[in-house]
Tab-separated table of C-alpha atoms and ligand atoms in Angstrom:
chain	number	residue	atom	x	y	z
A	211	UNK	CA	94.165	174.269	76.016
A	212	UNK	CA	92.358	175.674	72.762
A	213	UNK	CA	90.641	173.266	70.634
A	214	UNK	CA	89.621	175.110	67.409
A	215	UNK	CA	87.907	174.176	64.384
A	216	UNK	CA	89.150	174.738	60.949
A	217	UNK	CA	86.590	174.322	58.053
A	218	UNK	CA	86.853	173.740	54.754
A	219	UNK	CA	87.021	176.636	52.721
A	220	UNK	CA	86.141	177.322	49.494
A	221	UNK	CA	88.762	179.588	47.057
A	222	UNK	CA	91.043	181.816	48.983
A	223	UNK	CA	91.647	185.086	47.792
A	224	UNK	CA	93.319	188.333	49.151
A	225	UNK	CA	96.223	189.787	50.354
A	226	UNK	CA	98.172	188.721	53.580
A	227	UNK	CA	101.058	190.271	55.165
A	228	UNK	CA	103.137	187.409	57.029
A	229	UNK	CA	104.520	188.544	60.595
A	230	UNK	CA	107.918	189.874	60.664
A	231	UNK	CA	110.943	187.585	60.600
A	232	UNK	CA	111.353	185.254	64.240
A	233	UNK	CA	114.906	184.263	63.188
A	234	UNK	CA	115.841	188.036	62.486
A	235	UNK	CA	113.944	189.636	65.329
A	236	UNK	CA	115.530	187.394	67.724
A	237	UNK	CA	119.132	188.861	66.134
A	238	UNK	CA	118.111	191.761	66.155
A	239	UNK	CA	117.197	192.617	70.202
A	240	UNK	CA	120.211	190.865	70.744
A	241	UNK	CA	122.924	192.810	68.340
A	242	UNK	CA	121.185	196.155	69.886
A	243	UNK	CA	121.825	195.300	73.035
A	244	UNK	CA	124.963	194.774	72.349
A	245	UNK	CA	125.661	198.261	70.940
A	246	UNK	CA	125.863	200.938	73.112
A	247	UNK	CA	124.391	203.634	70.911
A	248	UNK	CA	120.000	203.483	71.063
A	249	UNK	CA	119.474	201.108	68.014
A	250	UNK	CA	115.193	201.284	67.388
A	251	UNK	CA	113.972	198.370	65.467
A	252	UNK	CA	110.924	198.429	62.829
A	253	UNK	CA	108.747	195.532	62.374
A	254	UNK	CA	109.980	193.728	65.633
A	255	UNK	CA	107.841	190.244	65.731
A	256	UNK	CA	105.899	190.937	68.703
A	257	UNK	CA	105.146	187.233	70.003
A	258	UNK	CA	105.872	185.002	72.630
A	259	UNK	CA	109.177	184.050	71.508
A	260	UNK	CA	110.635	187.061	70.723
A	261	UNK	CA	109.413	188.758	73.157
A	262	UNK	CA	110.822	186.529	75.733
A	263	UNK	CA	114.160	187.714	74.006
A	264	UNK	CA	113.662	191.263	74.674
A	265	UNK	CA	112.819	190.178	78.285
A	266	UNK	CA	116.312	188.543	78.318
A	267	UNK	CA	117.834	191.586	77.139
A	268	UNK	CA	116.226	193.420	79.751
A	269	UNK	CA	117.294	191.426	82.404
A	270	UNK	CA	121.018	191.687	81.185
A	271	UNK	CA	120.721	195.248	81.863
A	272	UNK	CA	119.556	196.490	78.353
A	273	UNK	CA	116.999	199.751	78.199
A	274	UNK	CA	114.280	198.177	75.960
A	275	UNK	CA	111.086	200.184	75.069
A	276	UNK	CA	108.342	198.185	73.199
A	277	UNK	CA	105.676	199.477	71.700
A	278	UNK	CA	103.994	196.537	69.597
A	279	UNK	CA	106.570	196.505	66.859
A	280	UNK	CA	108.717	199.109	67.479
A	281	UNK	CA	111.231	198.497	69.530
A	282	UNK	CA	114.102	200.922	70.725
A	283	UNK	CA	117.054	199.343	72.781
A	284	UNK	CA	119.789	201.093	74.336
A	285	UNK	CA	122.491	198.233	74.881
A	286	UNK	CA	125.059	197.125	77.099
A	287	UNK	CA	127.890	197.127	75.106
A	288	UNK	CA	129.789	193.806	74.282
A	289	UNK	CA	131.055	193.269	78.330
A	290	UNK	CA	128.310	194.690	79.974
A	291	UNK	CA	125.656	192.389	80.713
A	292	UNK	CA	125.040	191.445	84.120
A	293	UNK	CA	124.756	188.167	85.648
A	294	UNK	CA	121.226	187.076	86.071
A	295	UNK	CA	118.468	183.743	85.678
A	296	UNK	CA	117.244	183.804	81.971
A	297	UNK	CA	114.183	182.152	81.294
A	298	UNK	CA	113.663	181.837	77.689
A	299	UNK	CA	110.281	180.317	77.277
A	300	UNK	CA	109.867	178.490	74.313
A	301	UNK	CA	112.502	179.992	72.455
A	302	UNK	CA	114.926	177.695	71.421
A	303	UNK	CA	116.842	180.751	69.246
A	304	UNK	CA	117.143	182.529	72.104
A	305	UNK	CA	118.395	179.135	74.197
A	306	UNK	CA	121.106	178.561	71.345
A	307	UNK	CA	122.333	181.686	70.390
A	308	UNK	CA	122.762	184.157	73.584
A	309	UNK	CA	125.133	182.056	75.373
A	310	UNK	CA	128.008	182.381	72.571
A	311	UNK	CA	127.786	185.907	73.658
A	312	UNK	CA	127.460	185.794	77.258
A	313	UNK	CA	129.892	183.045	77.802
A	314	UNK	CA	132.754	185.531	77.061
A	315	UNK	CA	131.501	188.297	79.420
A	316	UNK	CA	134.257	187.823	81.951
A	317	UNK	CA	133.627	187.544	85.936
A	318	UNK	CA	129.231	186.717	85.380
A	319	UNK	CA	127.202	184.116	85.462
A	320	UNK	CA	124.107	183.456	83.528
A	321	UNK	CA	121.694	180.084	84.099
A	322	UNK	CA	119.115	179.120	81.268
A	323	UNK	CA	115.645	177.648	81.469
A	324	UNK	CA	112.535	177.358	79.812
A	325	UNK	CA	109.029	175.687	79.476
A	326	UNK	CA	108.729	171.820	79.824
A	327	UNK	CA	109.605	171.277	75.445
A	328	UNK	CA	112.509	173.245	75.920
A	329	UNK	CA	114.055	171.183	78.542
A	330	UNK	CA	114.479	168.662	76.235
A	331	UNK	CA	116.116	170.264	73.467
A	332	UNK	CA	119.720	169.894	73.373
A	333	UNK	CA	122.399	172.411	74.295
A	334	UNK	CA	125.484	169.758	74.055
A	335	UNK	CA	125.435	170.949	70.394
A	336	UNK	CA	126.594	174.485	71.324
A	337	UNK	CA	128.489	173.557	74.640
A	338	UNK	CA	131.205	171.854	72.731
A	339	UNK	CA	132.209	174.528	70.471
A	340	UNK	CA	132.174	177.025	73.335
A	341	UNK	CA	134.030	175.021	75.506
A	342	UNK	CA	136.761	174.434	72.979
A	343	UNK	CA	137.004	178.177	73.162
A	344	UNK	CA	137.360	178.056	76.862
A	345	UNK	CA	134.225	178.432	78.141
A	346	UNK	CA	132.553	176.882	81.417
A	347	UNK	CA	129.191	175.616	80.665
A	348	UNK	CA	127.337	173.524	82.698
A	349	UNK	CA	124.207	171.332	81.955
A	350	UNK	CA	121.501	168.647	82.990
A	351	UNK	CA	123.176	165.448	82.281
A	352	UNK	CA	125.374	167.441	79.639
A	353	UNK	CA	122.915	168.032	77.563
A	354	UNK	CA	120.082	169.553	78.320
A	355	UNK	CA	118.646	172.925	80.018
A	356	UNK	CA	118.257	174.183	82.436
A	357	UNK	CA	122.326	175.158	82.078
A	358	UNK	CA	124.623	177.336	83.255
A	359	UNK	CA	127.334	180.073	81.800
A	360	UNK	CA	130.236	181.407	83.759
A	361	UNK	CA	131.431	183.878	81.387
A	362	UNK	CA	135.278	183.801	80.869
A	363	UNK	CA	137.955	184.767	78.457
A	364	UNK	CA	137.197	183.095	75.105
A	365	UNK	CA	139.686	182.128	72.376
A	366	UNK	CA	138.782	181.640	69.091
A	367	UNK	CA	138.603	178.736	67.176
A	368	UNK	CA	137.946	176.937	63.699
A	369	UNK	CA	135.056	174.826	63.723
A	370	UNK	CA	133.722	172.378	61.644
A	371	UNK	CA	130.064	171.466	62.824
A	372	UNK	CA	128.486	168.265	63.300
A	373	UNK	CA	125.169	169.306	62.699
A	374	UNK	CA	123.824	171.316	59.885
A	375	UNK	CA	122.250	174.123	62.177
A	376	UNK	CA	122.125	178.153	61.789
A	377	UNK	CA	121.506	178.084	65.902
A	378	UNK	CA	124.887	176.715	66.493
A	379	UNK	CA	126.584	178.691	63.589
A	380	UNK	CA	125.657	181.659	65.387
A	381	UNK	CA	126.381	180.981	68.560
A	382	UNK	CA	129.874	180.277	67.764
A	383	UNK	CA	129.676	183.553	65.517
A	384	UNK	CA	128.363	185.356	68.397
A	385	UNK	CA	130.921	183.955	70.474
A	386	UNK	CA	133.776	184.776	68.312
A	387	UNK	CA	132.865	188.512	68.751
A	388	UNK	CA	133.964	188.641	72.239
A	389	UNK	CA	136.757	186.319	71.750
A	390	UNK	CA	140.755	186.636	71.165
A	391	UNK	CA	141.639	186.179	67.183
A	392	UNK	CA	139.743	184.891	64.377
A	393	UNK	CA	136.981	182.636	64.560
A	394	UNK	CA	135.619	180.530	62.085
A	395	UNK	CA	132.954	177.980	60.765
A	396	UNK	CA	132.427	175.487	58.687
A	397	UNK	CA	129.143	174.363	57.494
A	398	UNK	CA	128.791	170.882	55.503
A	399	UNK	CA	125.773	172.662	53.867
A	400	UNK	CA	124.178	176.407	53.620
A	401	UNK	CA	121.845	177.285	57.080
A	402	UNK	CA	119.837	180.207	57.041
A	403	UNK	CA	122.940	183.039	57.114
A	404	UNK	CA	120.400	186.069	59.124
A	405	UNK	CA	123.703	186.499	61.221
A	406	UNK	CA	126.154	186.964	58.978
A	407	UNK	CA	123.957	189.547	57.294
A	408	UNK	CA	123.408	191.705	60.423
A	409	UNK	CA	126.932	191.409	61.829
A	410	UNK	CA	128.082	192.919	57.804
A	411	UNK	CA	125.467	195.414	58.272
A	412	UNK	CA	126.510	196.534	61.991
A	413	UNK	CA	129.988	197.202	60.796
A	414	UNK	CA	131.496	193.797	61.751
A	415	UNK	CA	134.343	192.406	59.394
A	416	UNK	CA	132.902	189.292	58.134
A	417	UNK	CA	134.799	187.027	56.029
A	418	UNK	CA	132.396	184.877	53.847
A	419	UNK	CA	133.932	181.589	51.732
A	420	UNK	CA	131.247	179.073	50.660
A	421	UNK	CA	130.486	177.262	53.256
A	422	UNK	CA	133.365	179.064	55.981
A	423	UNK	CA	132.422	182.173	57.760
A	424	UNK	CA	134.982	184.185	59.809
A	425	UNK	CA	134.561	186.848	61.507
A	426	UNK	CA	136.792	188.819	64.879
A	427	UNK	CA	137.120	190.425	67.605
A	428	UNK	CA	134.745	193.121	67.904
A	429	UNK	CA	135.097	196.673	69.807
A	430	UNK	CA	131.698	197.749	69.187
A	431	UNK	CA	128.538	196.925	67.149
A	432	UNK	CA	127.059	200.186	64.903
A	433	UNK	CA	123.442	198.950	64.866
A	434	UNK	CA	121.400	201.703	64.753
A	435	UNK	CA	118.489	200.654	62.962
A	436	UNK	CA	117.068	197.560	61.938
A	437	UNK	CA	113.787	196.690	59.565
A	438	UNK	CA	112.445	193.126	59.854
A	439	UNK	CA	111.186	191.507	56.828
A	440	UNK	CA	108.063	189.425	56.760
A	441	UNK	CA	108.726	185.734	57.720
A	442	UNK	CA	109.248	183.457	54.928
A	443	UNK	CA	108.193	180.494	57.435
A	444	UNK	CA	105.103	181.984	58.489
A	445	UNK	CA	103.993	183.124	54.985
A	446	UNK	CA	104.722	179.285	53.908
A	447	UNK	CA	101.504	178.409	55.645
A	448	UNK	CA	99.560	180.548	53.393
A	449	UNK	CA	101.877	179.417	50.646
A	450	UNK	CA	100.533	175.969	51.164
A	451	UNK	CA	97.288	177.063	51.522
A	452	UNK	CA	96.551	178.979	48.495
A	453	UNK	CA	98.468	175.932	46.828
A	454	UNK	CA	96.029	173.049	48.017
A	455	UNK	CA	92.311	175.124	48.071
A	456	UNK	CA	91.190	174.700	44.267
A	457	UNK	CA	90.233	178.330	42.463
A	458	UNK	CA	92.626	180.044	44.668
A	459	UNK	CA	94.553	182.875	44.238
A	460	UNK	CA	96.575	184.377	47.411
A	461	UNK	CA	99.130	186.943	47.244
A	462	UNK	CA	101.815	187.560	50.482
A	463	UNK	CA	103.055	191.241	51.034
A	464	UNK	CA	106.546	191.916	52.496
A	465	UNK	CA	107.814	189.034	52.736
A	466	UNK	CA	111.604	188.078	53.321
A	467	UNK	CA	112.803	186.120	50.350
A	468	UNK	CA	116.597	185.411	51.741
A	469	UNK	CA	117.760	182.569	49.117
A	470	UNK	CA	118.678	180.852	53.192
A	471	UNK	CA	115.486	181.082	53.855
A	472	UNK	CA	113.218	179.970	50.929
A	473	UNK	CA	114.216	176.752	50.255
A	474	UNK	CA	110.321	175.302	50.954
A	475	UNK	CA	109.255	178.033	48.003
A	476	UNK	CA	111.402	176.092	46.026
A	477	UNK	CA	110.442	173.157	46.433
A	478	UNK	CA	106.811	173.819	46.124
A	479	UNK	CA	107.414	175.115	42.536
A	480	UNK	CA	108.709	171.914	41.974
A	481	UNK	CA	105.760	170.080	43.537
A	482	UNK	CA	104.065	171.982	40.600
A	483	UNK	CA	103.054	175.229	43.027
A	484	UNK	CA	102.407	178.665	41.106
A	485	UNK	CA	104.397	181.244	43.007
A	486	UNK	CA	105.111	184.813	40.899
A	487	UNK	CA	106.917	186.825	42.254
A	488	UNK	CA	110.826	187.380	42.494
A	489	UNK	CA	113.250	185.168	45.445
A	490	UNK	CA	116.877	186.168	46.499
A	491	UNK	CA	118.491	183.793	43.698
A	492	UNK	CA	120.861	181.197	44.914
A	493	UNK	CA	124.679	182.975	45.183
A	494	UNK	CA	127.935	182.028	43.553
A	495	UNK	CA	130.304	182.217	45.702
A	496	UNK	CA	131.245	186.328	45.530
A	497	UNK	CA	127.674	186.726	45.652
A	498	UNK	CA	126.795	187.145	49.650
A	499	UNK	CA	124.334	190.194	50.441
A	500	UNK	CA	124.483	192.244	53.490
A	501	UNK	CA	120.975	193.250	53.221
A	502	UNK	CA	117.515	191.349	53.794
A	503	UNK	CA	115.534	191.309	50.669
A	504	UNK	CA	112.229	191.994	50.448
A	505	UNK	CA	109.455	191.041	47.901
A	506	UNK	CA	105.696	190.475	47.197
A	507	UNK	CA	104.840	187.087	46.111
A	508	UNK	CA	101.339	185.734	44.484
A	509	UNK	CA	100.870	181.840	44.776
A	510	UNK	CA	98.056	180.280	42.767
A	511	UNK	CA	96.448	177.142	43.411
A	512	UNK	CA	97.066	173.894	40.947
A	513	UNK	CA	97.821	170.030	40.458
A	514	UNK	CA	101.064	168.768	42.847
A	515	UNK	CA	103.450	165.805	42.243
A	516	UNK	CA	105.353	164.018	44.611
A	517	UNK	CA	108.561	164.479	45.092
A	518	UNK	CA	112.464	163.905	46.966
A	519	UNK	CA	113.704	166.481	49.525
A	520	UNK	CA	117.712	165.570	50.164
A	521	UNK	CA	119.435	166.439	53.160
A	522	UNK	CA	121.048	168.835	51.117
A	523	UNK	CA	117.693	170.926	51.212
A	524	UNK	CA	117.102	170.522	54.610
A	525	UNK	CA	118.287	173.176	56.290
A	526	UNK	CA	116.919	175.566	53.835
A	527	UNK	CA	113.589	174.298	54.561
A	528	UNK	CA	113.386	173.314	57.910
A	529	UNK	CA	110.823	174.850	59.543
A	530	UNK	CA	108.678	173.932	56.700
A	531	UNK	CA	108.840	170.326	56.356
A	532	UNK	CA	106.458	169.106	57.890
A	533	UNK	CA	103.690	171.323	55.168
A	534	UNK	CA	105.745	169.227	52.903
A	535	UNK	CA	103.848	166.383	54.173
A	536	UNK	CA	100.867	168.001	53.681
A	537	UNK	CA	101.483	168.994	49.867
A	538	UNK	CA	102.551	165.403	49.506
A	539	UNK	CA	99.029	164.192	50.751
A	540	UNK	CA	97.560	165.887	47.846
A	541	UNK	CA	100.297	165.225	45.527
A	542	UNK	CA	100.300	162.921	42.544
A	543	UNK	CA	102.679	160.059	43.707
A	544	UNK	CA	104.922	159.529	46.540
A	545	UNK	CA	106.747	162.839	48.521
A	546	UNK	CA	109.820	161.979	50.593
A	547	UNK	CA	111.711	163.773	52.903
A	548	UNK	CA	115.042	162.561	53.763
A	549	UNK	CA	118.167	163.545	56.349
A	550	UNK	CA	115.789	165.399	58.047
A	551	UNK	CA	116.770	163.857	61.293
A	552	UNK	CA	116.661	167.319	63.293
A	553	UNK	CA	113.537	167.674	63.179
A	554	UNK	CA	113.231	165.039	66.030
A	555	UNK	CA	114.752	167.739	68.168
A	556	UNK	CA	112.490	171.188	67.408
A	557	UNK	CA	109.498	172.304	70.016
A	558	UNK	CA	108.129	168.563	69.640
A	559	UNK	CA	109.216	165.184	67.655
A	560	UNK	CA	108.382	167.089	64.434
A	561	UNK	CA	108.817	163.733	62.529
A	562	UNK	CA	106.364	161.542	65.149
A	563	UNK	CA	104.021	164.829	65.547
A	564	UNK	CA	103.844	165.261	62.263
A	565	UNK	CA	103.165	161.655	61.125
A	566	UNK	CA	100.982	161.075	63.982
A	567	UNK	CA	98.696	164.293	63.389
A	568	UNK	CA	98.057	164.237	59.720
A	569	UNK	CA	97.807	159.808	59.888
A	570	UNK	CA	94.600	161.188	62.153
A	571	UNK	CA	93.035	163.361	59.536
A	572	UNK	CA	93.447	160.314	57.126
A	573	UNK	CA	96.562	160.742	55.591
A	574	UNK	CA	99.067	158.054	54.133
A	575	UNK	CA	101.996	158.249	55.713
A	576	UNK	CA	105.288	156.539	57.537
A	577	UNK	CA	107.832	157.913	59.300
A	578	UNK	CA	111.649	157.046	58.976
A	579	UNK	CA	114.655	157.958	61.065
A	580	UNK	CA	115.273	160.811	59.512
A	581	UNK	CA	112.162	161.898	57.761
A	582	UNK	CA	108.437	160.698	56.182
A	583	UNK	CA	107.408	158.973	53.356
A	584	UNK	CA	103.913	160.480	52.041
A	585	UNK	CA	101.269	158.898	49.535
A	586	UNK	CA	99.552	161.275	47.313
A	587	UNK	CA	95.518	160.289	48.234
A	588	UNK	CA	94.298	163.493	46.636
A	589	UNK	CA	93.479	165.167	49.889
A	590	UNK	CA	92.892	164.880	53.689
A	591	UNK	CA	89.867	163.550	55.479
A	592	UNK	CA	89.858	165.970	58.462
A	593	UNK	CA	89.071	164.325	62.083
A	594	UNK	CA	91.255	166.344	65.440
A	595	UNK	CA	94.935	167.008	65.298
A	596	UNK	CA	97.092	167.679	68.735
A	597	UNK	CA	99.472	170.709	68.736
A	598	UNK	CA	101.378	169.087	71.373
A	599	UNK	CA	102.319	172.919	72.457
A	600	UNK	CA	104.265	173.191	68.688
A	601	UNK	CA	103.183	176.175	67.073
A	602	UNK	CA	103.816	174.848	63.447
A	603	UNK	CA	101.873	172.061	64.410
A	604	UNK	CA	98.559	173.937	65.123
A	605	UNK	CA	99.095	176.006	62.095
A	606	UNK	CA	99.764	172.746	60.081
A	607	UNK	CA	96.692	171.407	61.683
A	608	UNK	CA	94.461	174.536	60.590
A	609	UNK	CA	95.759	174.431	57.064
A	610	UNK	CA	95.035	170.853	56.932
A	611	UNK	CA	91.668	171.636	57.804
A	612	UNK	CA	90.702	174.518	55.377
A	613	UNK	CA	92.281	171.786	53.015
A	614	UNK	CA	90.132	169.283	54.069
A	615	UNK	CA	87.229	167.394	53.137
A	616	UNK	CA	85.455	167.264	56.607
A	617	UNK	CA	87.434	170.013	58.517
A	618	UNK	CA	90.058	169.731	61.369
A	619	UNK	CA	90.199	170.829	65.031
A	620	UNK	CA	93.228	171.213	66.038
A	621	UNK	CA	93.802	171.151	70.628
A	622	UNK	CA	96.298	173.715	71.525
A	623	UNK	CA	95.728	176.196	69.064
A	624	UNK	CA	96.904	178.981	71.042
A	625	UNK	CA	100.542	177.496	70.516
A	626	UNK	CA	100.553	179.468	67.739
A	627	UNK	CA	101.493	182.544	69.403
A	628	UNK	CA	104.931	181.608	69.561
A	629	UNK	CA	105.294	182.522	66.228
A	630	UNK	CA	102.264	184.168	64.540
A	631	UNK	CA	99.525	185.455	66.952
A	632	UNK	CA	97.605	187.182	64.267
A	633	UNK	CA	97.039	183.584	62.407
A	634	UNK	CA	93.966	183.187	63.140
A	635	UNK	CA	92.503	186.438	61.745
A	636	UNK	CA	95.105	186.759	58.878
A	637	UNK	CA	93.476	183.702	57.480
A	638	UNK	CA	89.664	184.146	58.527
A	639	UNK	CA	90.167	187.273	56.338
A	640	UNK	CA	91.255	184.953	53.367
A	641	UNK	CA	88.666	182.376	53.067
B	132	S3P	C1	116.687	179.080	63.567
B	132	S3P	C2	117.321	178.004	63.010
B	132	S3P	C3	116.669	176.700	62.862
B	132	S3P	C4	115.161	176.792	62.952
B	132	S3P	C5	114.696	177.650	64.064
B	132	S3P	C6	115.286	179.048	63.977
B	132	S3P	C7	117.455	180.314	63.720
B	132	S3P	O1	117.143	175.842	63.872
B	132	S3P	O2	114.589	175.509	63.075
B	132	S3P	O3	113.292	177.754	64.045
B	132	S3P	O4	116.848	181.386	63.945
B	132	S3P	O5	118.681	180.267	63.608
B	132	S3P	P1	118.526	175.027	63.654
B	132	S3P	O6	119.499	175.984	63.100
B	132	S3P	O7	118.971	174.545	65.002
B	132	S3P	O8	118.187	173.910	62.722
């Protein structure tokens, strides 16, 4: 285990280029290999997690050439992956999504595992809707991994899900292109909609209706090439950055701005954060885009106030909540996040890792059931933050640090590479 030190720094200026889009690369290796024309994909996040996707594919019996970010994969076709052991690291995306898909390739069987903090991430949440469209699925006490798929015929369904998660959307989306009829879902609020863009883009008929997404049968996917954007998540820690390290001025190249996707830029602006710079606005309902956007943004740095995230933002911010808390430390006021009860479930206790890390580096701060109340102190301390193997936790913890009056280490920095292995020199070369 890493333990790194994170100084303060003075102004941040320059340029940085987030690395491409997790949530679209994993879709991406997985739609190509489900062509069976070679689809080559540009900007391919070439990390842990994603890469232990294209190892997945590859095991299914996918022809997958990486070379850093390019990535060319000749696919299977929609019934031709093989039975085989998957081992998906860390990579809960992966975990959620490839089983809609697999669980309707008749006659093979697939098992799942991962490292020790995915084995206690849930899989009941997809299990259900699958099995209501036939499929046998079975897990560690029901719920957790390591699991196993026999793939069967599927039927499809209408569902109306529990939880407010893109993960389970897909699946289920996923799922409903190997399986008889029409399938459909229906969110209680908008998730990040990545799927629904690429399926529309590989030729799949997609029926889009607020909050209910439909899509069919499919014969064949048409993906022949795909172009990641930068990651909106990633680029929020720079976002945050820029925001909280006086005299700065940062701006972030190529980055995805996906209205699904951006709800942490939004709520940032109203914390009182300067960001320029032009975001996917927020659809009516005729309104839904096929196509990733992508945009340069400039963020500069200035005074925050505290404020309320509602569930209804949650989802559109997920990944980012917890450098909500650490706006809110330097905030005027209180900053509260609320129905934010998922975030017990992501690569750690994101609300107990969260309040437990920054509460070390001096921080005022409680956590509820379903989120954290924050008191503006005008900064952080500094002291040692624990990753806990959570790669937005490191990168929270480094942030915090440059932030910081007395600087941060933060043990288990290399959890980072999950997500964004180039963080460390992306943001040496800023400060
Ligand atoms: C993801 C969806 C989110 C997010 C995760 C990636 C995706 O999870 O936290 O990092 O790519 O669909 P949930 O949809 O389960 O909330």
């Amino acid at each position: 285990v890493s333990a790194v030190r994170f100084d303060p720094a003075g102004p941040l200026t320059g340029t940085i280029t987030p690395p491409a889009d997790k949530s679209i690369s994993h879709r991406a290796a997985m739609l190509a290999a489900m062509g069976t024309e070679p689809a080559s994909i540009s900007n391919y996040l070439d990390a842990e997690d994603t890469n232990s996707t294209l190892a997945a594919m590859r095991s299914i019996g996918a022809i997958v050439e990486q070379n850093g970010s390019d990535v060319m994969v000749e696919g299977v076709g929609l019934s031709g992956p093989r039975g085989v052991a998957i081992d998906v690291g860390n990579a809960g995306t992966l975990m959620r999504l490839l089983p809609g898909w697999l669980a309707g390739v008749e006659g093979q069987e697939f098992s799942f595992d991962g490292d020790s903090s995915i084995r206690k991430r849930p899989v009941d949440r997809i299990a259900q809707p699958l099995r209501r469209m036939g499929a046998s699925i079975q897990a560690t006490d029901d719920r957790l991994p390591p699991f196993s798929v026999m793939g069967v015929a599927l039927q499809g369904i209408e569902y109306e899900m529990p939880v407010a998660s893109a993960q389970v959307k897909s699946c289920v989306l996923l799922a409903g292109l190997v399986a008889e009829g029409e399938t459909t879902v229906i969110e209680s609020v908008p998730s990040r909609d990545h799927t629904e863009r690429m399926f529309m883009a590989g030729g799949v008929r997609v029926v889009r209706d607020g909050l209910k997404v439909s899509v069919a049968r499919a014969d064949d996917l048409q993906v022949d090439a795909i172009q990641v954007p930068g990651d909106p998540s990633s680029a929020a820690f720079a976002i945050a950055a820029a925001a909280l390290v006086p005299g700065s001025t940062v701006k972030i190249a190529g980055s995805g701005t996906n209205w699904t996707r951006t709800g942490f830029h939004r709520i940032a602006q109203r914390m009182g954060v300067r960001i320029e710079g032009e975001l996917e606005p927020i659809p009516d309902v005729e309104g839904f885009s096929e196509h990733e956007p992508i945009g340069d943004l400039v963020v500069t740095a200035s005074e925050l106030n505290g404020t309320t995230v509602t569930a209804q933002e949650v989802p559109l911010a997920i990944d980012e909540l917890p450098l909500v808390a650490l706006l809110g430390c330097f905030a005027e006021g209180e900053t509260v996040v609320q129905g934010a009860e998922e975030l017990r479930v992501k690569e750690s206790d994101r609300i107990e890792t969260v309040v437990r890390g920054l509460r070390g580096l001096g921080a005022q701060i409680e956590g509820t059931d379903d989120g954290f109340v924050v008191q503006g102190t005008g900064g952080i301390r500094g002291g040692t933050i624990s990753s806990h193997g959570d790669h937005r936790l490191a990168m929270l913890g480094a942030i915090a640090g440059i932030a910081s009056k007395e600087g941060v280490t933060v043990d288990g920095m290399e959890a980072a590479a999950v997500s964004y292995p180039t963080f460390g020199a992306d943001f040496a070369a800023l400060v």
